[in-house]
Amino acid sequence: QVLLVESGGGLVRPGGSLRLSCATAGFTFSDYYMSWIRQAPGKGLEWISYISGSGSSIFYADSVKGRFTVSRDDVTRTVYLQLSSLRVEDTAVYYCARDRVGATFDHWGPGTLVTVSS
Amino acid sequence: QSALTQPHSVSGSPGQSVTISCTGTSSDVGGYNSVSWYQHHPGKTPKLIIYDVDKRPSGVPDRFSGSKSGNTASLTISGLQDEDEADYYCCSYERRYTYIFGTGTKVTVL
């Protein structure tokens, strides 16, 4: 059974930083790309980053490029999203998803809420 | 990198069919057969219901179907049921090795 569970969300001031984690189980972790997707309150889904199974291919949406950093640890089967220079508009539920490539997110975690506010 | 365009809302009675469009450009929807659809009940985790334009994951009812023509992809729900009331999002691969979601459509079962 594929399981994804995000953690690390919380309240942070504008300009602050936060690291999100996504713990996984139930599949061969290194075989899969992993993506981060967010949903701001009252808004739609927004893809923000992916990392390949080897970690060699990483891409970001323009809205977070230069501020967010994705990484993965195959030993702990965890994918991370480092959020820096946070803005009020980064407030959202952040989901990690298993990425079968080709915009196919076949398993999602329950999400973790990040609130950026002074 | 603007969102793909979907209608804000569609509605239908139980048993009817509804179709949701997802319009992009030749750099995303029109350029690749990598379009997926997600069903999202508020407060729950989004669920993959269509991938690669018209493929259904195991366990998804066959009343959900996908298609594409030019720069527009479509999701059709046939035989609408109460539990289909949810938000629906399309997603496409785009030329810059990234992904882009649609604006989302709220489906209401009358």
Coordinates of C-alpha atoms in Angstrom, one line a residue:
Chain A
Q1 CA 0.0 0.0 0.0
V2 CA 1.4 3.3 -1.1
L3 CA 1.6 5.9 1.7
L4 CA 2.7 9.5 1.7
V5 CA 2.6 11.7 4.8
E6 CA 3.7 15.4 4.8
S7 CA 4.9 17.2 7.9
G8 CA 6.6 20.4 8.9
G9 CA 3.9 23.0 8.1
G10 CA 3.0 25.8 10.5
L11 CA 2.9 29.6 11.0
V12 CA 5.9 31.6 9.8
R13 CA 6.5 35.3 9.3
P14 CA 7.0 36.8 5.9
G15 CA 10.7 36.4 4.9
G16 CA 11.0 33.3 7.1
S17 CA 11.9 29.7 6.2
L18 CA 10.4 26.3 6.8
R19 CA 11.3 22.8 5.7
L20 CA 8.5 20.4 4.7
S21 CA 9.0 16.6 4.7
C22 CA 7.1 13.8 2.9
A23 CA 7.7 10.4 4.3
T24 CA 6.8 7.5 2.0
A25 CA 6.2 3.8 2.1
G26 CA 4.9 0.9 0.0
F27 CA 6.8 1.4 -3.2
T28 CA 10.3 1.4 -4.6
F29 CA 11.1 5.0 -3.7
S30 CA 14.1 5.5 -6.1
D31 CA 12.0 4.4 -9.1
Y32 CA 9.7 7.4 -8.9
Y33 CA 9.7 11.2 -9.5
M34 CA 8.1 13.1 -6.6
S35 CA 6.3 16.3 -6.9
W36 CA 5.1 19.1 -4.6
I37 CA 1.7 20.7 -5.3
R38 CA 0.0 23.4 -3.3
Q39 CA -3.5 24.8 -2.9
A40 CA -3.9 28.3 -1.5
P41 CA -7.2 29.1 0.5
G42 CA -10.0 29.3 -2.0
K43 CA -7.8 28.8 -5.0
G44 CA -6.9 25.9 -7.3
L45 CA -4.1 23.4 -7.4
E46 CA -0.6 24.7 -8.3
W47 CA 2.3 22.4 -9.2
I48 CA 5.5 23.8 -7.7
S49 CA 8.4 21.3 -8.1
Y50 CA 9.5 17.8 -8.9
I51 CA 12.6 15.8 -8.4
S52 CA 13.5 12.7 -10.4
G53 CA 14.2 9.3 -8.8
S54 CA 17.9 9.8 -9.1
G55 CA 17.7 13.4 -7.9
S56 CA 19.5 14.6 -11.0
S57 CA 16.5 16.3 -12.6
I58 CA 14.8 19.1 -10.6
F59 CA 12.4 21.7 -11.9
Y60 CA 10.4 24.5 -10.3
A61 CA 7.4 26.7 -11.1
D62 CA 8.4 30.3 -11.8
S63 CA 6.4 31.4 -8.7
V64 CA 8.9 29.6 -6.4
K65 CA 12.1 29.4 -8.4
G66 CA 15.1 30.7 -6.4
R67 CA 13.2 30.5 -3.1
F68 CA 12.2 26.8 -2.7
T69 CA 14.5 23.8 -2.9
V70 CA 13.5 20.2 -3.3
S71 CA 15.6 17.3 -2.3
R72 CA 15.3 13.6 -1.4
D73 CA 16.9 11.0 0.8
D74 CA 16.6 7.4 -0.5
V75 CA 17.8 6.0 2.8
T76 CA 14.9 7.4 4.8
R77 CA 12.5 7.4 1.8
T78 CA 11.7 11.1 2.4
V79 CA 11.4 14.0 0.0
Y80 CA 11.9 17.5 1.3
L81 CA 10.9 21.0 0.3
Q82 CA 12.9 23.9 1.8
L83 CA 10.8 27.1 1.7
S84 CA 12.7 30.3 2.0
S85 CA 11.9 34.0 1.6
L86 CA 8.3 33.2 2.3
R87 CA 5.6 35.5 1.2
V88 CA 2.0 35.9 2.4
E89 CA 0.9 34.4 -1.0
D90 CA 2.8 31.2 -0.2
T91 CA 0.1 30.4 2.4
A92 CA -1.4 27.1 1.2
V93 CA -1.8 23.4 1.9
Y94 CA 1.2 21.7 0.5
Y95 CA 0.9 18.2 -0.9
C96 CA 3.5 15.7 -2.0
A97 CA 2.6 13.3 -4.7
R98 CA 4.1 10.3 -6.4
D99 CA 4.8 11.4 -10.0
R100 CA 4.7 8.8 -12.7
V101 CA 5.9 11.4 -15.1
G102 CA 3.7 13.0 -17.7
A103 CA 1.6 15.0 -15.2
T104 CA 0.4 11.7 -13.6
F105 CA 0.2 12.1 -9.8
D106 CA -1.2 8.8 -8.8
H107 CA -0.8 9.0 -5.0
W108 CA -1.0 12.0 -2.8
G109 CA -0.4 12.8 0.9
P110 CA -3.0 14.4 3.1
G111 CA -1.2 17.7 2.9
T112 CA 0.4 20.1 5.5
L113 CA -0.7 23.7 6.0
V114 CA 1.8 26.5 5.7
T115 CA 0.6 29.9 6.9
V116 CA 2.7 33.0 6.2
S117 CA 1.5 35.9 8.3
S118 CA 2.9 38.7 10.5
Chain B
Q1 CA 3.0 30.0 -17.0
S2 CA -0.7 30.8 -16.6
A3 CA -3.1 28.2 -15.5
L4 CA -5.0 26.2 -18.1
T5 CA -8.5 27.5 -18.7
Q6 CA -11.5 25.5 -17.3
P7 CA -15.1 26.6 -16.8
H8 CA -15.8 27.8 -13.3
S9 CA -18.7 25.5 -12.8
V10 CA -20.9 22.9 -14.6
S11 CA -24.0 21.2 -13.3
G12 CA -26.3 18.3 -14.2
S13 CA -29.0 16.1 -12.9
P14 CA -28.3 12.5 -11.7
G15 CA -28.0 10.3 -14.8
Q16 CA -27.1 13.1 -17.1
S17 CA -23.7 13.7 -18.7
V18 CA -21.4 16.7 -18.2
T19 CA -18.3 17.7 -20.0
I20 CA -15.5 19.9 -18.6
S21 CA -13.1 21.6 -21.0
C22 CA -9.4 22.4 -20.4
T23 CA -7.9 24.8 -22.8
G24 CA -4.2 25.5 -23.1
T25 CA -1.7 26.1 -25.9
S26 CA 0.5 24.2 -28.3
S27 CA 3.2 24.4 -25.6
D28 CA 1.2 22.3 -23.2
V29 CA -2.1 20.5 -23.9
G30 CA -1.8 20.7 -27.7
G31 CA 1.8 19.6 -27.7
Y32 CA 1.8 16.5 -25.6
N33 CA -0.4 13.5 -24.7
S34 CA 0.3 14.1 -21.1
V35 CA -3.0 15.4 -19.7
S36 CA -4.5 14.2 -16.5
W37 CA -7.6 14.9 -14.5
Y38 CA -8.1 15.0 -10.8
Q39 CA -11.2 14.8 -8.6
H40 CA -11.0 16.8 -5.4
H41 CA -13.6 16.7 -2.7
P42 CA -13.0 19.6 -0.3
G43 CA -11.0 18.5 2.7
K44 CA -9.9 15.3 1.1
T45 CA -6.9 14.3 -1.0
P46 CA -7.1 14.9 -4.8
K47 CA -7.7 11.6 -6.8
L48 CA -6.3 10.8 -10.2
I49 CA -9.2 9.8 -12.5
I50 CA -7.7 10.2 -16.0
Y51 CA -4.1 10.2 -17.2
D52 CA -2.4 10.3 -20.7
V53 CA -5.5 12.1 -22.0
D54 CA -7.8 9.1 -22.0
K55 CA -6.5 6.3 -19.7
R56 CA -8.3 5.4 -16.5
P57 CA -6.5 4.1 -13.4
S58 CA -7.7 0.8 -11.9
G59 CA -10.8 1.4 -9.8
V60 CA -12.0 4.5 -11.5
P61 CA -15.5 4.0 -13.0
D62 CA -15.8 3.9 -16.8
R63 CA -18.3 6.7 -16.7
F64 CA -15.3 9.0 -16.5
S65 CA -13.7 9.5 -19.9
G66 CA -11.1 11.8 -21.3
S67 CA -10.3 13.1 -24.8
K68 CA -8.3 15.8 -26.6
S69 CA -8.7 17.9 -29.7
G70 CA -6.0 20.4 -30.6
N71 CA -5.2 22.6 -27.6
T72 CA -8.3 21.5 -25.6
A73 CA -8.7 18.5 -23.4
S74 CA -12.1 17.3 -22.1
L75 CA -13.4 15.2 -19.2
T76 CA -16.9 13.7 -19.6
I77 CA -18.8 12.2 -16.7
S78 CA -21.6 10.0 -18.0
G79 CA -24.4 8.9 -15.7
L80 CA -23.8 11.6 -13.2
Q81 CA -24.0 10.4 -9.5
D82 CA -24.3 12.4 -6.3
E83 CA -20.8 11.4 -5.2
D84 CA -19.4 13.0 -8.4
E85 CA -20.1 16.5 -6.9
A86 CA -16.5 17.8 -6.4
D87 CA -13.9 20.1 -7.9
Y88 CA -12.1 18.8 -11.0
Y89 CA -8.7 19.9 -12.2
C90 CA -6.8 19.1 -15.4
C91 CA -3.1 19.1 -15.6
S92 CA -0.6 19.0 -18.5
Y93 CA 3.0 18.6 -19.1
E94 CA 4.4 21.8 -20.7
R95 CA 7.4 22.5 -22.9
R96 CA 9.7 23.8 -20.2
Y97 CA 9.8 20.4 -18.4
T98 CA 7.2 21.6 -15.9
Y99 CA 3.6 20.9 -15.2
I100 CA 0.6 23.2 -15.2
F101 CA -2.9 22.8 -13.6
G102 CA -6.2 24.1 -14.8
T103 CA -8.2 26.7 -13.0
G104 CA -10.6 24.1 -11.7
T105 CA -14.3 23.3 -12.2
K106 CA -16.9 22.8 -9.6
V107 CA -19.3 20.1 -10.6
T108 CA -22.8 20.3 -9.0
V109 CA -25.3 17.5 -9.1
L110 CA -28.7 19.1 -9.1

